[in-house]
Short mmCIF file of C-alpha atoms (C1' of nucleotides) in Angstrom, two decimals:
data_model
loop_
_atom_site.label_atom_id
_atom_site.label_comp_id
_atom_site.label_asym_id
_atom_site.label_seq_id
_atom_site.Cartn_x
_atom_site.Cartn_y
_atom_site.Cartn_z
CA MET A 1 11.86 -14.08 -25.29
CA LYS A 2 11.01 -16.61 -22.55
CA ILE A 3 9.71 -15.57 -19.17
CA GLY A 4 13.16 -15.98 -17.61
CA GLU A 5 14.65 -13.39 -19.91
CA LEU A 6 11.70 -11.09 -19.37
CA VAL A 7 12.33 -11.36 -15.64
CA GLN A 8 15.89 -10.14 -16.24
CA ARG A 9 14.88 -7.34 -18.53
CA SER A 10 11.75 -6.09 -16.82
CA GLY A 11 12.73 -6.35 -13.17
CA LEU A 12 9.44 -8.10 -12.39
CA SER A 13 9.42 -11.59 -10.91
CA ALA A 14 8.02 -14.48 -12.95
CA TYR A 15 5.29 -14.74 -10.32
CA THR A 16 4.31 -11.16 -10.90
CA ILE A 17 4.41 -11.46 -14.68
CA ARG A 18 2.07 -14.46 -14.56
CA TYR A 19 -0.13 -12.68 -12.05
CA TYR A 20 -0.35 -9.60 -14.25
CA GLU A 21 -1.30 -11.74 -17.20
CA ARG A 22 -3.89 -13.58 -15.13
CA ILE A 23 -5.64 -10.39 -14.10
CA GLY A 24 -5.37 -8.85 -17.56
CA LEU A 25 -2.72 -6.24 -17.01
CA LEU A 26 -0.45 -7.96 -19.50
CA PRO A 27 -1.95 -9.36 -22.68
CA HIS A 28 -2.17 -13.15 -22.88
CA ALA A 29 1.30 -14.13 -24.10
CA ASP A 30 1.79 -16.33 -27.13
CA ARG A 31 3.01 -19.83 -26.27
CA ASP A 32 5.55 -22.02 -27.99
CA ARG A 33 4.56 -25.61 -28.81
CA SER A 34 5.28 -26.71 -25.24
CA SER A 35 2.91 -23.98 -24.02
CA ARG A 36 5.61 -21.75 -22.62
CA ARG A 37 5.19 -18.01 -22.84
CA ASP A 38 7.14 -16.41 -25.65
CA TYR A 39 7.34 -12.63 -25.54
CA ASP A 40 7.91 -9.98 -28.11
CA ALA A 41 10.33 -7.25 -27.01
CA SER A 42 7.53 -4.69 -27.32
CA ILE A 43 6.06 -6.01 -24.06
CA LEU A 44 8.91 -4.24 -22.27
CA VAL A 45 7.57 -0.85 -23.30
CA TRP A 46 4.19 -1.67 -21.83
CA ILE A 47 5.70 -3.06 -18.65
CA ALA A 48 7.79 0.06 -18.27
CA PHE A 49 4.70 2.20 -18.62
CA LEU A 50 2.83 0.11 -16.08
CA GLY A 51 5.81 0.67 -13.81
CA ARG A 52 5.38 4.44 -14.11
CA LEU A 53 1.71 4.14 -13.27
CA LYS A 54 2.58 2.00 -10.29
CA THR A 55 5.33 4.31 -9.11
CA THR A 56 2.88 7.17 -9.22
CA GLY A 57 0.44 5.22 -7.09
CA MET A 58 -2.18 4.17 -9.58
CA PRO A 59 -4.14 1.21 -8.19
CA ILE A 60 -4.24 -1.95 -10.27
CA ARG A 61 -7.99 -1.53 -10.81
CA GLU A 62 -7.33 1.60 -12.77
CA MET A 63 -4.40 0.21 -14.69
CA LEU A 64 -6.77 -2.57 -15.71
CA ARG A 65 -9.21 0.00 -17.03
CA TYR A 66 -6.44 1.61 -19.05
CA ALA A 67 -5.19 -1.77 -20.27
CA ALA A 68 -8.70 -2.72 -21.34
CA LEU A 69 -9.13 0.51 -23.34
CA ARG A 70 -5.75 -0.07 -24.93
CA GLU A 71 -6.74 -3.61 -25.96
CA GLN A 72 -9.93 -2.23 -27.45
CA GLY A 73 -7.78 0.02 -29.58
CA ALA A 74 -9.08 2.82 -31.76
CA GLY A 75 -11.89 4.97 -30.42
CA THR A 76 -10.77 4.83 -26.81
CA GLU A 77 -8.09 7.52 -27.03
CA THR A 78 -10.15 10.26 -25.44
CA GLU A 79 -11.03 8.12 -22.47
CA ARG A 80 -7.43 6.98 -22.09
CA ARG A 81 -6.25 10.58 -22.19
CA GLN A 82 -8.84 11.58 -19.59
CA LEU A 83 -7.82 8.73 -17.36
CA LEU A 84 -4.19 9.79 -17.54
CA GLU A 85 -5.03 13.45 -17.03
CA THR A 86 -7.02 12.67 -13.91
CA HIS A 87 -4.18 10.55 -12.65
CA ARG A 88 -1.62 13.25 -13.46
CA GLU A 89 -3.58 15.72 -11.43
CA ARG A 90 -3.64 13.41 -8.43
CA VAL A 91 0.08 12.87 -8.74
CA ARG A 92 0.72 16.62 -8.90
CA VAL A 93 -1.31 17.12 -5.76
CA HIS A 94 0.57 14.33 -4.07
CA VAL A 95 3.95 15.76 -5.06
CA ALA A 96 2.88 19.10 -3.59
CA GLU A 97 1.95 17.34 -0.35
CA LEU A 98 5.26 15.55 -0.26
CA ASN A 99 7.13 18.79 -0.73
CA ALA A 100 5.17 20.33 2.13
CA CYS A 101 6.02 17.32 4.29
CA LEU A 102 9.67 17.65 3.34
CA LEU A 103 9.72 21.20 4.69
CA ILE A 104 8.25 19.98 7.95
CA LEU A 105 10.76 17.15 8.09
CA ASP A 106 13.52 19.66 7.49
CA SER A 107 12.45 21.78 10.42
CA LYS A 108 11.99 18.76 12.65
CA ILE A 109 15.45 17.50 11.78
CA GLY A 110 16.78 21.01 12.22
CA GLY A 111 15.33 21.03 15.71
CA TYR A 112 17.16 17.83 16.62
CA ALA A 113 20.38 19.15 15.09
CA ASP A 114 20.12 22.34 17.19
CA ALA A 115 19.49 20.32 20.31
CA GLU A 116 22.53 18.19 19.60
CA LYS A 117 24.63 21.27 18.97
CA ARG A 118 23.59 22.75 22.31
CA ILE A 119 24.60 19.54 24.02
CA LYS A 120 27.89 19.53 22.18
CA ASP A 121 28.61 23.15 23.11
CA TYR A 122 27.86 22.40 26.72
CA ASP A 123 30.06 19.33 26.45
CA THR A 124 33.09 21.20 25.04
CA ALA A 125 32.54 23.87 27.70
CA LEU A 126 33.08 21.25 30.43
CA PRO A 127 36.36 21.34 32.34
CA ARG A 128 39.21 19.34 30.78
CA GLY A 129 39.52 15.70 31.70
CA ARG A 130 35.92 14.49 31.51
CA ARG A 131 34.30 15.74 28.34
CA GLU A 132 31.64 13.14 27.57
CA PRO A 133 28.39 13.20 29.49
CA VAL A 134 27.12 9.81 30.67
CA GLY A 135 25.20 8.03 27.94
CA ALA A 136 26.71 9.99 25.07
CA ARG A 137 26.42 7.89 21.93
CA LYS A 138 29.55 8.40 20.00
CA ALA A 139 30.30 5.45 17.75
CA ARG A 140 33.86 6.55 17.03
CA THR A 141 34.38 4.05 14.20
CA ARG A 142 37.95 2.93 13.72
CA MET B 1 -11.38 15.12 24.88
CA LYS B 2 -13.27 11.87 24.21
CA ILE B 3 -12.52 9.64 21.27
CA GLY B 4 -15.51 11.02 19.35
CA GLU B 5 -14.13 14.51 19.44
CA LEU B 6 -10.69 13.27 18.53
CA VAL B 7 -12.23 11.58 15.50
CA GLN B 8 -13.63 14.94 14.43
CA ARG B 9 -10.42 16.80 15.02
CA SER B 10 -7.88 14.30 13.79
CA GLY B 11 -9.61 12.90 10.75
CA LEU B 12 -8.83 9.36 11.89
CA SER B 13 -11.63 6.89 12.57
CA ALA B 14 -12.19 5.63 16.10
CA TYR B 15 -11.20 2.18 14.80
CA THR B 16 -7.90 3.56 13.61
CA ILE B 17 -7.24 5.49 16.79
CA ARG B 18 -7.78 2.35 18.89
CA TYR B 19 -5.70 0.33 16.48
CA TYR B 20 -2.85 2.84 16.66
CA GLU B 21 -2.98 2.72 20.43
CA ARG B 22 -3.05 -1.07 20.39
CA ILE B 23 0.09 -1.32 18.30
CA GLY B 24 1.86 1.45 20.21
CA LEU B 25 1.76 4.25 17.70
CA LEU B 26 -0.32 6.34 20.05
CA PRO B 27 0.50 6.33 23.76
CA HIS B 28 -1.94 4.48 26.00
CA ALA B 29 -4.65 7.09 26.61
CA ASP B 30 -5.76 8.01 30.12
CA ARG B 31 -9.22 6.73 30.99
CA ASP B 32 -12.01 8.40 32.92
CA ARG B 33 -13.64 6.43 35.73
CA SER B 34 -15.81 4.52 33.26
CA SER B 35 -12.61 3.51 31.43
CA ARG B 36 -13.23 5.69 28.42
CA ARG B 37 -10.30 7.28 26.69
CA ASP B 38 -9.77 10.92 27.60
CA TYR B 39 -7.29 12.78 25.45
CA ASP B 40 -5.18 15.82 25.94
CA ALA B 41 -5.17 18.22 22.98
CA SER B 42 -1.44 17.65 22.57
CA ILE B 43 -2.18 14.26 21.03
CA LEU B 44 -3.30 16.14 17.91
CA VAL B 45 0.23 17.34 17.27
CA TRP B 46 1.56 13.83 17.39
CA ILE B 47 -1.24 12.50 15.17
CA ALA B 48 -0.55 15.25 12.66
CA PHE B 49 3.10 14.31 12.60
CA LEU B 50 2.24 10.65 12.14
CA GLY B 51 0.08 11.79 9.26
CA ARG B 52 3.09 13.42 7.60
CA LEU B 53 5.10 10.28 8.01
CA LYS B 54 2.28 8.26 6.54
CA THR B 55 1.76 10.66 3.63
CA THR B 56 5.43 10.36 2.83
CA GLY B 57 5.15 6.58 2.78
CA MET B 58 6.83 5.58 6.02
CA PRO B 59 5.72 2.08 6.97
CA ILE B 60 4.10 1.63 10.38
CA ARG B 61 7.03 -0.51 11.55
CA GLU B 62 9.28 2.50 11.29
CA MET B 63 6.82 4.92 12.83
CA LEU B 64 6.71 2.48 15.72
CA ARG B 65 10.48 2.70 16.05
CA TYR B 66 10.25 6.48 16.11
CA ALA B 67 7.37 6.39 18.57
CA ALA B 68 9.32 4.06 20.85
CA LEU B 69 12.36 6.37 20.82
CA ARG B 70 10.09 9.30 21.58
CA GLU B 71 8.55 7.47 24.53
CA GLN B 72 12.03 6.70 25.80
CA GLY B 73 12.70 10.42 25.76
CA ALA B 74 16.06 12.00 26.37
CA GLY B 75 19.10 10.36 24.86
CA THR B 76 17.36 9.15 21.74
CA GLU B 77 17.50 12.40 19.80
CA THR B 78 20.39 11.40 17.58
CA GLU B 79 18.72 8.19 16.54
CA ARG B 80 15.43 9.96 15.93
CA ARG B 81 17.19 12.53 13.79
CA GLN B 82 18.97 9.82 11.82
CA LEU B 83 15.71 7.98 11.28
CA LEU B 84 14.07 11.12 9.95
CA GLU B 85 17.07 11.98 7.79
CA THR B 86 17.07 8.54 6.20
CA HIS B 87 13.38 8.86 5.59
CA ARG B 88 13.75 12.35 4.15
CA GLU B 89 16.28 11.06 1.69
CA ARG B 90 13.94 8.32 0.53
CA VAL B 91 11.16 10.84 0.12
CA ARG B 92 13.40 13.13 -1.93
CA VAL B 93 14.30 10.26 -4.21
CA HIS B 94 10.66 9.36 -4.55
CA VAL B 95 9.66 12.93 -5.38
CA ALA B 96 12.32 12.96 -8.09
CA GLU B 97 10.88 9.74 -9.50
CA LEU B 98 7.40 11.16 -9.45
CA ASN B 99 8.55 14.25 -11.29
CA ALA B 100 10.19 12.08 -13.92
CA CYS B 101 6.98 10.09 -14.26
CA LEU B 102 5.01 13.32 -14.60
CA LEU B 103 7.11 14.31 -17.61
CA ILE B 104 6.42 10.96 -19.20
CA LEU B 105 2.71 11.30 -18.44
CA ASP B 106 2.78 14.73 -20.02
CA SER B 107 4.25 13.43 -23.23
CA LYS B 108 1.86 10.48 -23.30
CA ILE B 109 -1.11 12.79 -22.79
CA GLY B 110 0.35 15.14 -25.37
CA GLY B 111 0.43 12.25 -27.82
CA TYR B 112 -3.26 11.55 -27.31
CA ALA B 113 -4.09 15.23 -27.61
CA ASP B 114 -2.21 15.44 -30.92
CA ALA B 115 -4.01 12.38 -32.21
CA GLU B 116 -7.34 13.91 -31.24
CA LYS B 117 -6.39 17.16 -32.93
CA ARG B 118 -5.54 15.32 -36.15
CA ILE B 119 -8.94 13.66 -36.06
CA LYS B 120 -10.62 16.98 -35.42
CA ASP B 121 -8.73 18.66 -38.29
CA TYR B 122 -9.75 15.85 -40.59
CA ASP B 123 -13.28 16.24 -39.33
CA THR B 124 -13.51 19.98 -39.95
CA ALA B 125 -11.95 19.40 -43.37
CA LEU B 126 -14.90 17.17 -44.32
CA PRO B 127 -17.43 18.57 -46.81
CA ARG B 128 -20.20 20.63 -45.25
CA GLY B 129 -23.31 18.86 -44.05
CA ARG B 130 -21.87 15.87 -42.22
CA ARG B 131 -19.09 17.04 -39.94
CA GLU B 132 -19.13 14.50 -37.11
CA PRO B 133 -17.59 11.11 -37.71
CA VAL B 134 -19.56 8.17 -36.34
CA GLY B 135 -18.85 7.67 -32.66
CA ALA B 136 -17.55 11.18 -32.01
CA ARG B 137 -17.87 11.88 -28.32
CA LYS B 138 -18.91 15.43 -27.96
CA ALA B 139 -20.76 16.07 -24.73
CA ARG B 140 -22.01 19.50 -25.77
CA THR B 141 -23.07 20.45 -22.24
CA ARG B 142 -25.90 22.96 -22.16
"C1'" DC C 1 -37.20 3.20 34.89
"C1'" DT C 2 -36.02 2.96 30.19
"C1'" DA C 3 -33.95 4.15 26.18
"C1'" DC C 4 -30.17 5.60 23.77
"C1'" DA C 5 -25.79 7.57 22.36
"C1'" DG C 6 -21.45 6.66 22.62
"C1'" DG C 7 -18.05 4.33 24.54
"C1'" DT C 8 -15.27 -0.51 25.84
"C1'" DT C 9 -12.63 -5.21 24.46
"C1'" DC C 10 -11.26 -8.99 21.62
"C1'" DG C 11 -10.67 -11.16 17.70
"C1'" DA C 12 -12.10 -11.86 12.99
"C1'" DG C 13 -12.38 -10.11 8.26
"C1'" DC C 14 -11.10 -7.34 4.25
"C1'" DG C 15 -8.77 -5.35 0.07
"C1'" DC C 16 -4.59 -4.94 -2.07
"C1'" DA C 17 -0.66 -6.63 -4.48
"C1'" DC C 18 1.80 -9.88 -4.70
"C1'" DT C 19 4.36 -14.51 -3.52
"C1'" DC C 20 4.73 -19.08 -3.06
"C1'" DT C 21 3.61 -24.31 -3.09
"C1'" DA C 22 2.63 -28.53 -5.28
"C1'" DA C 23 2.45 -31.36 -8.89
"C1'" DG C 24 3.32 -31.86 -13.43
"C1'" DT C 25 5.58 -31.04 -18.48
"C1'" DC C 26 9.28 -30.58 -21.60
"C1'" DA C 27 13.91 -29.97 -23.96
"C1'" DA C 28 18.65 -30.09 -23.67
"C1'" DT C 29 22.74 -32.09 -21.87
"C1'" DA C 30 26.02 -35.83 -19.43
"C1'" DT D 1 18.70 -43.05 -21.02
"C1'" DA D 2 18.68 -40.33 -16.89
"C1'" DT D 3 18.88 -36.06 -14.96
"C1'" DT D 4 18.57 -31.24 -14.66
"C1'" DG D 5 16.44 -26.94 -14.85
"C1'" DA D 6 13.31 -23.87 -16.69
"C1'" DC D 7 8.91 -23.77 -17.41
"C1'" DT D 8 3.37 -24.81 -16.71
"C1'" DT D 9 -1.20 -24.59 -13.82
"C1'" DA D 10 -4.53 -23.84 -9.91
"C1'" DG D 11 -4.97 -22.37 -5.80
"C1'" DA D 12 -3.26 -21.21 -1.11
"C1'" DG D 13 -0.63 -18.05 1.80
"C1'" DT D 14 1.52 -13.49 3.20
"C1'" DG D 15 2.10 -8.75 4.97
"C1'" DC D 16 0.17 -4.46 5.39
"C1'" DG D 17 -3.04 -1.25 7.24
"C1'" DC D 18 -6.92 -0.90 8.59
"C1'" DT D 19 -12.17 -2.02 9.45
"C1'" DC D 20 -15.70 -4.26 11.47
"C1'" DG D 21 -18.82 -7.44 14.41
"C1'" DA D 22 -20.39 -8.98 18.75
"C1'" DA D 23 -21.19 -8.50 23.25
"C1'" DC D 24 -20.98 -5.60 26.83
"C1'" DC D 25 -20.90 -1.08 29.81
"C1'" DT D 26 -22.08 3.74 31.37
"C1'" DG D 27 -23.88 8.45 31.83
"C1'" DT D 28 -27.61 11.37 30.62
"C1'" DA D 29 -32.42 12.69 28.99
"C1'" DG D 30 -37.30 11.82 28.78
#
DNA sequence: CTACAGGTTCGAGCGCACTCTAAGTCAATA
DNA sequence: TATTGACTTAGAGTGCGCTCGAACCTGTAG
């Protein structure tokens, strides 16, 4: 697989793929005789995993640590597990924070909705003939 | 309240507070006669809310939009609500992603744990007298 | 009076994670 | 054979969100 195909299948840009290789997040790819990168499909599994780590907010520094342990191979499993466990804990904490923030957002949004409802009630309670207060933003599409 | 106290009570650095004011995320603070910032306690509520937005990943650009609408005051409620609703939806999606990633992390960690258990079983199945394979990392605290 | 803590402004610098430019190579097709 | 387009490299540039340095000012305590 050439880099172009990997771009299609991984969702990363060629720039990013080369950058990741440069910093050691992706293993140095084999080259064909004109020194173009030639990938094995298995790289997609690793890229997908890196994507999870990224999505969950792991900094590249730490992914590099994990990648290095992985390259080292046997004997690094415990450290890799610990690294992931630590990360998992951080993610759990963060998810809890996000859920707390969502509740606050809900109540904030609820407050605006109530305010709008009060305005609307007042509006419909106006005498016939001039229902919309000045500055009312009603898009009325169509 | 002077900036020093606000630092204590908000958790932001003085640098950050000034920066936020500079870009318009915090309203221009009143100054005392020696042109030092003098805050009203109500600023803490706004800073806390900005903190929620930040925690949930809202970029400063968008907080600025919200802050500008808020400064404008009446008549911007609908847009503020819409902004927060859009954001809430993104956060929900992100939380779902994080939860999916957590499951994957769990199984990855589980895989390492199983591998370690297999090694341990093999280890304890070794003949008496030389139980620990070379390189075993057992901290044995205390 | 002097020292010092704690403030002020402006603009520069930093760390992160890319993203792109420039100049060159190579293989396949018209 | 000439051109096209996908690739290569090294290194520069970008956008974000701060973070800091330098020079200066002010109110209070010793």
